[in-house]
Amino acid sequence: MNTFGHLFTLTTAGESHGEALTAIVDGMPAGIRIDRDELALQMARRAPGTGIGSTRREPDRVRLLSGLRDDVTIGTPIALLIENSDVRPGDYSHLKHTFRPSHADYTYQAKYGIRAVEGGGRASARETALRVAAGALAMQALAKRGVSVHAYTSQIGRVSMPGGYEGVDYDAIYTNAVYCPDADAADRMIAEIESARAAGDTLGGIVNCIIDGLPAGIGEPVYDKLQAMLASAMMSINAAHGFEYGMGFAGAAMRGSEALDKWTTDDCGRLRTVTNHSGGIQGGISNGMPVTMRVAFKPVATLMRPVESVNLHGESVTIEPHGRHDCCVVPRAVAVVRAMAAITTLDAILMAGKW
Amino acid sequence: MNTFGHLFTLTTAGESHGEALTAIVDGMPAGIRIDRDELALQMARRAPGTGIGSTRREPDRVRLLSGLRDDVTIGTPIALLIENSDVRPGDYSHLKHTFRPSHADYTYQAKYGIRAVEGGGRASARETALRVAAGALAMQALAKRGVSVHAYTSQIGRVSMPGGYEGVDYDAIYTNAVYCPDADAADRMIAEIESARAAGDTLGGIVNCIIDGLPAGIGEPVYDKLQAMLASAMMSINAAHGFEYGMGFAGAAMRGSEALDKWTTDDCGRLRTVTNHSGGIQGGISNGMPVTMRVAFKPVATLMRPVESVNLHGESVTIEPHGRHDCCVVPRAVAVVRAMAAITTLDAILMAGKW
Amino acid sequence: MNTFGHLFTLTTAGESHGEALTAIVDGMPAGIRIDRDELALQMARRAPGTGIGSTRREPDRVRLLSGLRDDVTIGTPIALLIENSDVRPGDYSHLKHTFRPSHADYTYQAKYGIRAVEGGGRASARETALRVAAGALAMQALAKRGVSVHAYTSQIGRVSMPGGYEGVDYDAIYTNAVYCPDADAADRMIAEIESARAAGDTLGGIVNCIIDGLPAGIGEPVYDKLQAMLASAMMSINAAHGFEYGMGFAGAAMRGSEALDKWTTDDCGRLRTVTNHSGGIQGGISNGMPVTMRVAFKPVATLMRPVESVNLHGESVTIEPHGRHDCCVVPRAVAVVRAMAAITTLDAILMAGKW
Amino acid sequence: MNTFGHLFTLTTAGESHGEALTAIVDGMPAGIRIDRDELALQMARRAPGTGIGSTRREPDRVRLLSGLRDDVTIGTPIALLIENSDVRPGDYSHLKHTFRPSHADYTYQAKYGIRAVEGGGRASARETALRVAAGALAMQALAKRGVSVHAYTSQIGRVSMPGGYEGVDYDAIYTNAVYCPDADAADRMIAEIESARAAGDTLGGIVNCIIDGLPAGIGEPVYDKLQAMLASAMMSINAAHGFEYGMGFAGAAMRGSEALDKWTTDDCGRLRTVTNHSGGIQGGISNGMPVTMRVAFKPVATLMRPVESVNLHGESVTIEPHGRHDCCVVPRAVAVVRAMAAITTLDAILMAGKW
């Protein structure tokens, strides 16, 4: 399926090197004034050439074809169109009969019996440009309800940012090329990327995400738990290999007495917890604390050095590096994680009937 | 929502201490002979009192009310009924006005304005008995297509089983109380549980799961990627805090050159990969290799020692330990993880139109 | 699929002569006190033996297994169970190898390769007992919002009740055996049934339905228009062959100048229309006027006289009349139409986020 | 919602006078060669100015932006784009503060608190151009399986075409301006339209539709019965007020003995029925006979003479006729009914896992 969500939905179409990327965003609440500059800003943060270690530069201008009247949403679906302006189909002819390792070439062929070879076709992360656009719309709706979503790079390769979700300076995220709010860690991440690139190699990493301002009571209690919806959202992003929220995998090694989030009250007398091991969710439903999560990305599968592979006949071939490819997409994935979190959160609010 | 899946669906109802747990399993292929002993075996593996560190013993006999003719499925929905035979509502009266820490008491109250206090109501892991039953049905269908699902405990507290997904001896899983196929690790896990229990404390852990025999071409390519469906399935399980597949979070620290799964051919000339960092999935679609995943569980939130909390008025209260509670539910979660993997896999096969 | 609805859903299971009928009603708003007598009353109106021309009498007692606390809904799913107490499997052995004309015997066999022969199995109208129960719950929720649903017989065989949707005396509906609010028409309908029964023949008819009190703004504008959801609901009822709303098929022969619903204002200054050719819906969305519709039912397909048919081998056979069968199910269908309208209306209100 | 279907889905966006109409068709089987001329032909049959009594002429050129490789489908979603080339927003300024009778002006305002005034915005039948395009794709897939769909006008105003579904000459449908295969009836329909237009009035009518070649076993047995899916499809078309299949409303007046479809065998020894009162469906599942249905359309709600209405303040206003409007859209609706039947049929085949 190419649709995500229940009441706020994103349906996308488009291959990497096709005519255009198209999306339909449905369920957008009426009466939201869309800030097109803000939308463009989000798009720029995911754009190729962004940050460090990126390649193909393309403006990714999004046309909004419907659902607006004088830039205010009217409740009808919003169609998004990104024309592909930088398509060079010739680049990929050498892959026509080859299955690249750790790419989706073989699996698409197995599923459909046919595939778009160029640029990975539908499996390319080009598709995520539409998610960022839809997420930018969702964020603008969420802002009306006091909900904000932030994401940042917390690990690239073996370089991690110290500390947890608390005290992150959101304003510092976009002050460096890797979108890490810790300046020192950012410097080390950049060095890690430069080292990998020099070796013709690639890197993965981890993106952290925090949803602030979500009131208690959002999320479904059994299936489609808030964390399940978020996990589905994140694991649908290209190259994502892991999802955790709150204490996550580290929680497996904790004792119950360490992990309990004690109740207290804030200055307004509202319940909140002293710690947030629960990641803002209990029993699938938000508890009013920040919703915290991390998404792990594998290293980019296209190396800038020769790679062994097989062709359609199962014969060994060597793929020589062509063109230029990202060494590490984690900084660009920051915008995608943020967008998917925003889309999911708006959907969950609508499902709860609490818009 | 209380329904999981697209074409093979599980809809459940029932509170922990209500009259009964009820489920409707829809989309079961016709013509499958149901082995009721096998179903009972799966139920027993999740049953309270199973393994070590468990409490309330209840037979959990599942009645199959429809969808069968002489124990053969006829394509119509199968209703499952588990009457609650061991209900002691008196146990929970002290919690009527209290929100326990790290439980769903407060969030249900916030969402619905009312809640079933007894045993956590709908938030109780009692619901997972129905998942195990449905999973047992799914596994019997999958067996017809040569697909099998296995799960086992790989970590309890700080004790991990060494090694990865390869070479696991499925036959050894149920030879010890913690359902860990590594006998030495199992011994240490049991000691870990005994130590925690002696302290009135609780433990979490990690369950590994492997789907064998799944042909290439199963899974949706963008949203509802196979890993996204599995993540949603696993993160809907009580206490689950993390999901990863293939190389998972460890992949974030790998270089691309380490992570690539090189192609080779098996004895029958079929493509397979030398390593399986991809966890059997590329671009959301199965590639014919085993599908591998891990699910992290937080420690049990009910301690066997006094715990501070708040009441409905936000006033501090102390909850004294009542009754007996599981110290570690990870062994029981093995059956639930396995069941959810089976349910998801059958759904994905049906969605691919490849039944 | 065996689930109806989007946010308020009904999932059912059970064959005519199986152990039990089971349903799970999900999405019921929390805080509704359930009147069990009212539920029993609705069940009685659909029960076999009801009205005239009916057969098998069965109490159809519905157990509510979950989702309630002291008979107040708590937002969790409500499981419904009707144990089959009057099952006589022997009655149907003569049909094991036969496809009855205008029944679903052949189509189930074609779809599943296997079928429950007894009583039509899953294709039996027994399933509608669960719809009536779910509808009774929905009606109690709707009543909290001032919405009421009524249905009545407007035609049996060639006997029609005169007049349209206006001025129907709801209080008169249940004063006769055919549930027609026009006493004179009811008498003639009863005579029509007696005549058909004497001939061993059967009858169909038409049920009218009116939703009162629905505010403007409910319904989706393009797909899942309110009339599309209602049409899907009604055409899922056994033996239903036609659906129309507002002016319906008669509108095809009207001129635009006759069909326009002129605007006016009511005593409170609210907009309403002078006529209601639109049936309370414009562009898929309610306009605040009563929502009016009609559902046509074909005659019962089981005659009380010998019928020619074929067996599994395509050979001609004659089916002799067995047991006793309803001559006309239209009066019993009144409760089903009403229930499906209530279920759909509650779902549409929830989808509109206006609960 | 703006999505139709389950596995073969159509999601649409776009207001009548917005920048463009956009659709995403998902679930299209891979390996179908798309005939663009055939697509253009279907579009032409719905185009404004088609047949008699139509207005705004617009080419409605559909761009296919994705999902194809050398005009062969690759299993990925197909985005459709129709740029609006003939938009005159000035035409509608007089309606800004007015609710037209029997239009969706008021209901959109009630639902969203805001609306696109021009040309009815999202409520305009412009949206159906996308359905016809998607239907043309579906028909090309169905043709691969020997399934064909035909539709034609059977009634305009008070003029009906005699006869039933049998013996219709599909080749004669497009030989006249009203798309009625009966030449004599077509002449009388044209006269009826000319008469209504001369009076500044409008007409409705009925479209018949037949699905040939559908094998037995397609359709869901309880909810989403094949007739329920078709009813939902048809009742989602602008101005549709009634749906019936097989014997339809007429069946309500038939006796069971008349209505039974006796079994026989065809020349190949396959089961078929002598009559087809069941409309090719029994118990929600196709029986191998032609699936037959009728859809009633109300007369066009925009008259070419002054009409009384109210403004946003509830004050009476008179709407003078502006521009030119269709007197009868039934001939254009033929293409839409056909398309929706094709879309639904392909979806049902995929749901049955029988592609």
Short mmCIF file of N, CA and C in Angstrom, two decimals, chain C residues 6-8 142 145-147 211-230 245 278-291 341-355, chain D residues 1 104 106-113:
data_model
loop_
_atom_site.label_atom_id
_atom_site.label_comp_id
_atom_site.label_asym_id
_atom_site.label_seq_id
_atom_site.Cartn_x
_atom_site.Cartn_y
_atom_site.Cartn_z
N HIS C 6 -15.92 2.25 10.23
CA HIS C 6 -14.59 2.85 10.26
C HIS C 6 -14.12 3.08 11.70
N LEU C 7 -14.83 3.89 12.44
CA LEU C 7 -14.44 4.17 13.84
C LEU C 7 -15.39 3.49 14.81
N PHE C 8 -16.63 3.38 14.45
CA PHE C 8 -17.56 2.53 15.19
C PHE C 8 -17.73 1.29 14.33
N LEU C 142 -26.64 7.29 20.23
CA LEU C 142 -27.20 8.38 19.42
C LEU C 142 -28.23 9.20 20.20
N ARG C 145 -27.25 12.24 21.81
CA ARG C 145 -27.00 13.39 20.94
C ARG C 145 -28.28 13.85 20.24
N GLY C 146 -29.41 13.31 20.68
CA GLY C 146 -30.69 13.74 20.11
C GLY C 146 -30.99 13.16 18.74
N VAL C 147 -30.27 12.10 18.39
CA VAL C 147 -30.51 11.47 17.09
C VAL C 147 -31.32 10.20 17.29
N ILE C 211 -33.83 8.89 9.66
CA ILE C 211 -32.94 9.31 10.75
C ILE C 211 -33.30 10.75 11.10
N ASP C 212 -33.77 10.94 12.31
CA ASP C 212 -34.17 12.28 12.77
C ASP C 212 -33.13 12.87 13.70
N GLY C 213 -32.96 14.18 13.62
CA GLY C 213 -32.13 14.87 14.61
C GLY C 213 -30.66 14.92 14.27
N LEU C 214 -30.29 14.40 13.10
CA LEU C 214 -28.87 14.44 12.72
C LEU C 214 -28.50 15.88 12.35
N PRO C 215 -27.50 16.43 13.00
CA PRO C 215 -27.14 17.82 12.66
C PRO C 215 -26.50 17.90 11.27
N ALA C 216 -26.46 19.09 10.72
CA ALA C 216 -25.80 19.30 9.43
C ALA C 216 -24.30 19.11 9.59
N GLY C 217 -23.66 18.62 8.54
CA GLY C 217 -22.20 18.52 8.53
C GLY C 217 -21.65 17.13 8.75
N ILE C 218 -22.50 16.11 8.77
CA ILE C 218 -22.05 14.74 8.99
C ILE C 218 -22.01 14.00 7.65
N GLY C 219 -20.92 13.32 7.39
CA GLY C 219 -20.77 12.58 6.13
C GLY C 219 -19.52 13.05 5.42
N GLU C 220 -18.98 12.16 4.60
CA GLU C 220 -17.77 12.50 3.85
C GLU C 220 -18.18 13.02 2.48
N PRO C 221 -17.41 13.93 1.93
CA PRO C 221 -17.90 14.61 0.72
C PRO C 221 -17.73 13.85 -0.58
N VAL C 222 -16.83 12.92 -0.70
CA VAL C 222 -16.60 12.30 -2.01
C VAL C 222 -16.85 10.79 -1.94
N TYR C 223 -15.90 10.04 -1.42
CA TYR C 223 -16.18 8.63 -1.20
C TYR C 223 -16.66 8.54 0.25
N ASP C 224 -17.32 7.43 0.58
CA ASP C 224 -17.96 7.36 1.89
C ASP C 224 -18.89 8.54 2.14
N LYS C 225 -19.49 9.03 1.07
CA LYS C 225 -20.62 9.95 1.26
C LYS C 225 -21.59 9.28 2.23
N LEU C 226 -22.37 10.07 2.95
CA LEU C 226 -23.30 9.48 3.90
C LEU C 226 -24.22 8.47 3.21
N GLN C 227 -24.71 8.82 2.02
CA GLN C 227 -25.59 7.89 1.30
C GLN C 227 -24.83 6.65 0.82
N ALA C 228 -23.54 6.79 0.55
CA ALA C 228 -22.75 5.63 0.12
C ALA C 228 -22.53 4.68 1.30
N MET C 229 -22.27 5.25 2.47
CA MET C 229 -22.12 4.41 3.66
C MET C 229 -23.44 3.70 3.99
N LEU C 230 -24.54 4.44 3.88
CA LEU C 230 -25.84 3.82 4.15
C LEU C 230 -26.15 2.75 3.11
N TYR C 245 -32.37 6.89 -1.58
CA TYR C 245 -32.58 7.87 -0.51
C TYR C 245 -33.25 9.09 -1.13
N SER C 278 -34.01 15.81 -1.29
CA SER C 278 -32.59 15.47 -1.14
C SER C 278 -32.38 14.40 -0.06
N GLY C 279 -33.43 14.07 0.68
CA GLY C 279 -33.31 13.03 1.70
C GLY C 279 -32.32 13.40 2.78
N GLY C 280 -32.22 14.70 3.08
CA GLY C 280 -31.38 15.13 4.19
C GLY C 280 -29.90 15.14 3.92
N ILE C 281 -29.52 14.94 2.65
CA ILE C 281 -28.09 14.84 2.30
C ILE C 281 -27.83 15.65 1.03
N GLN C 282 -26.82 16.47 1.07
CA GLN C 282 -26.39 17.17 -0.15
C GLN C 282 -24.88 17.08 -0.26
N GLY C 283 -24.42 16.56 -1.40
CA GLY C 283 -22.99 16.39 -1.59
C GLY C 283 -22.38 15.40 -0.61
N GLY C 284 -23.19 14.46 -0.13
CA GLY C 284 -22.66 13.41 0.74
C GLY C 284 -22.71 13.76 2.21
N ILE C 285 -23.16 14.99 2.53
CA ILE C 285 -23.11 15.52 3.89
C ILE C 285 -24.52 15.88 4.34
N SER C 286 -24.84 15.56 5.58
CA SER C 286 -26.18 15.84 6.10
C SER C 286 -26.44 17.34 6.11
N ASN C 287 -27.71 17.69 5.85
CA ASN C 287 -28.07 19.12 5.84
C ASN C 287 -29.00 19.50 6.99
N GLY C 288 -29.18 18.58 7.93
CA GLY C 288 -30.02 18.91 9.08
C GLY C 288 -31.46 18.47 8.96
N MET C 289 -31.87 18.08 7.76
CA MET C 289 -33.22 17.56 7.56
C MET C 289 -33.21 16.05 7.85
N PRO C 290 -34.39 15.44 8.01
CA PRO C 290 -34.41 13.99 8.21
C PRO C 290 -33.74 13.27 7.05
N VAL C 291 -32.95 12.26 7.37
CA VAL C 291 -32.32 11.42 6.34
C VAL C 291 -33.29 10.28 6.05
N ALA C 341 -28.76 1.43 10.03
CA ALA C 341 -28.79 2.89 9.91
C ALA C 341 -28.18 3.54 11.14
N ALA C 342 -28.49 2.98 12.30
CA ALA C 342 -27.93 3.55 13.54
C ALA C 342 -26.42 3.36 13.61
N ILE C 343 -25.96 2.18 13.25
CA ILE C 343 -24.52 1.89 13.26
C ILE C 343 -23.79 2.85 12.32
N THR C 344 -24.34 3.02 11.14
CA THR C 344 -23.71 3.89 10.14
C THR C 344 -23.70 5.34 10.60
N THR C 345 -24.79 5.76 11.20
CA THR C 345 -24.90 7.15 11.63
C THR C 345 -23.90 7.45 12.74
N LEU C 346 -23.77 6.54 13.68
CA LEU C 346 -22.81 6.76 14.77
C LEU C 346 -21.38 6.79 14.21
N ASP C 347 -21.12 5.89 13.29
CA ASP C 347 -19.80 5.86 12.65
C ASP C 347 -19.53 7.19 11.94
N ALA C 348 -20.52 7.69 11.23
CA ALA C 348 -20.33 8.94 10.47
C ALA C 348 -20.11 10.13 11.41
N ILE C 349 -20.79 10.13 12.52
CA ILE C 349 -20.59 11.21 13.50
C ILE C 349 -19.17 11.16 14.05
N LEU C 350 -18.71 9.95 14.37
CA LEU C 350 -17.34 9.81 14.88
C LEU C 350 -16.31 10.21 13.82
N MET C 351 -16.55 9.79 12.57
CA MET C 351 -15.62 10.15 11.50
C MET C 351 -15.55 11.66 11.32
N ALA C 352 -16.67 12.32 11.53
CA ALA C 352 -16.69 13.78 11.40
C ALA C 352 -16.04 14.45 12.61
N GLY C 353 -15.63 13.66 13.59
CA GLY C 353 -15.00 14.23 14.78
C GLY C 353 -15.98 15.06 15.58
N LYS C 354 -17.28 14.74 15.47
CA LYS C 354 -18.30 15.58 16.11
C LYS C 354 -19.02 14.87 17.23
N TRP C 355 -18.37 13.90 17.83
CA TRP C 355 -19.02 13.26 18.99
C TRP C 355 -18.83 14.17 20.20
N MET D 1 -13.55 10.94 3.62
CA MET D 1 -12.37 10.33 3.02
C MET D 1 -12.40 10.53 1.51
N ALA D 104 -24.43 21.43 -2.61
CA ALA D 104 -23.72 21.12 -1.38
C ALA D 104 -23.11 22.36 -0.72
N TYR D 106 -24.32 24.61 1.38
CA TYR D 106 -24.59 24.73 2.82
C TYR D 106 -23.92 23.62 3.62
N THR D 107 -23.94 22.42 3.09
CA THR D 107 -23.41 21.30 3.87
C THR D 107 -21.88 21.37 4.00
N TYR D 108 -21.19 21.81 2.95
CA TYR D 108 -19.74 22.00 3.09
C TYR D 108 -19.46 23.08 4.13
N GLN D 109 -20.23 24.15 4.07
CA GLN D 109 -20.04 25.23 5.04
C GLN D 109 -20.27 24.69 6.46
N ALA D 110 -21.30 23.87 6.62
CA ALA D 110 -21.61 23.32 7.95
C ALA D 110 -20.51 22.38 8.42
N LYS D 111 -19.93 21.63 7.50
CA LYS D 111 -18.92 20.64 7.89
C LYS D 111 -17.58 21.29 8.17
N TYR D 112 -17.17 22.21 7.29
CA TYR D 112 -15.80 22.71 7.36
C TYR D 112 -15.70 24.16 7.86
N GLY D 113 -16.82 24.89 7.84
CA GLY D 113 -16.77 26.29 8.23
C GLY D 113 -16.15 27.17 7.17
#
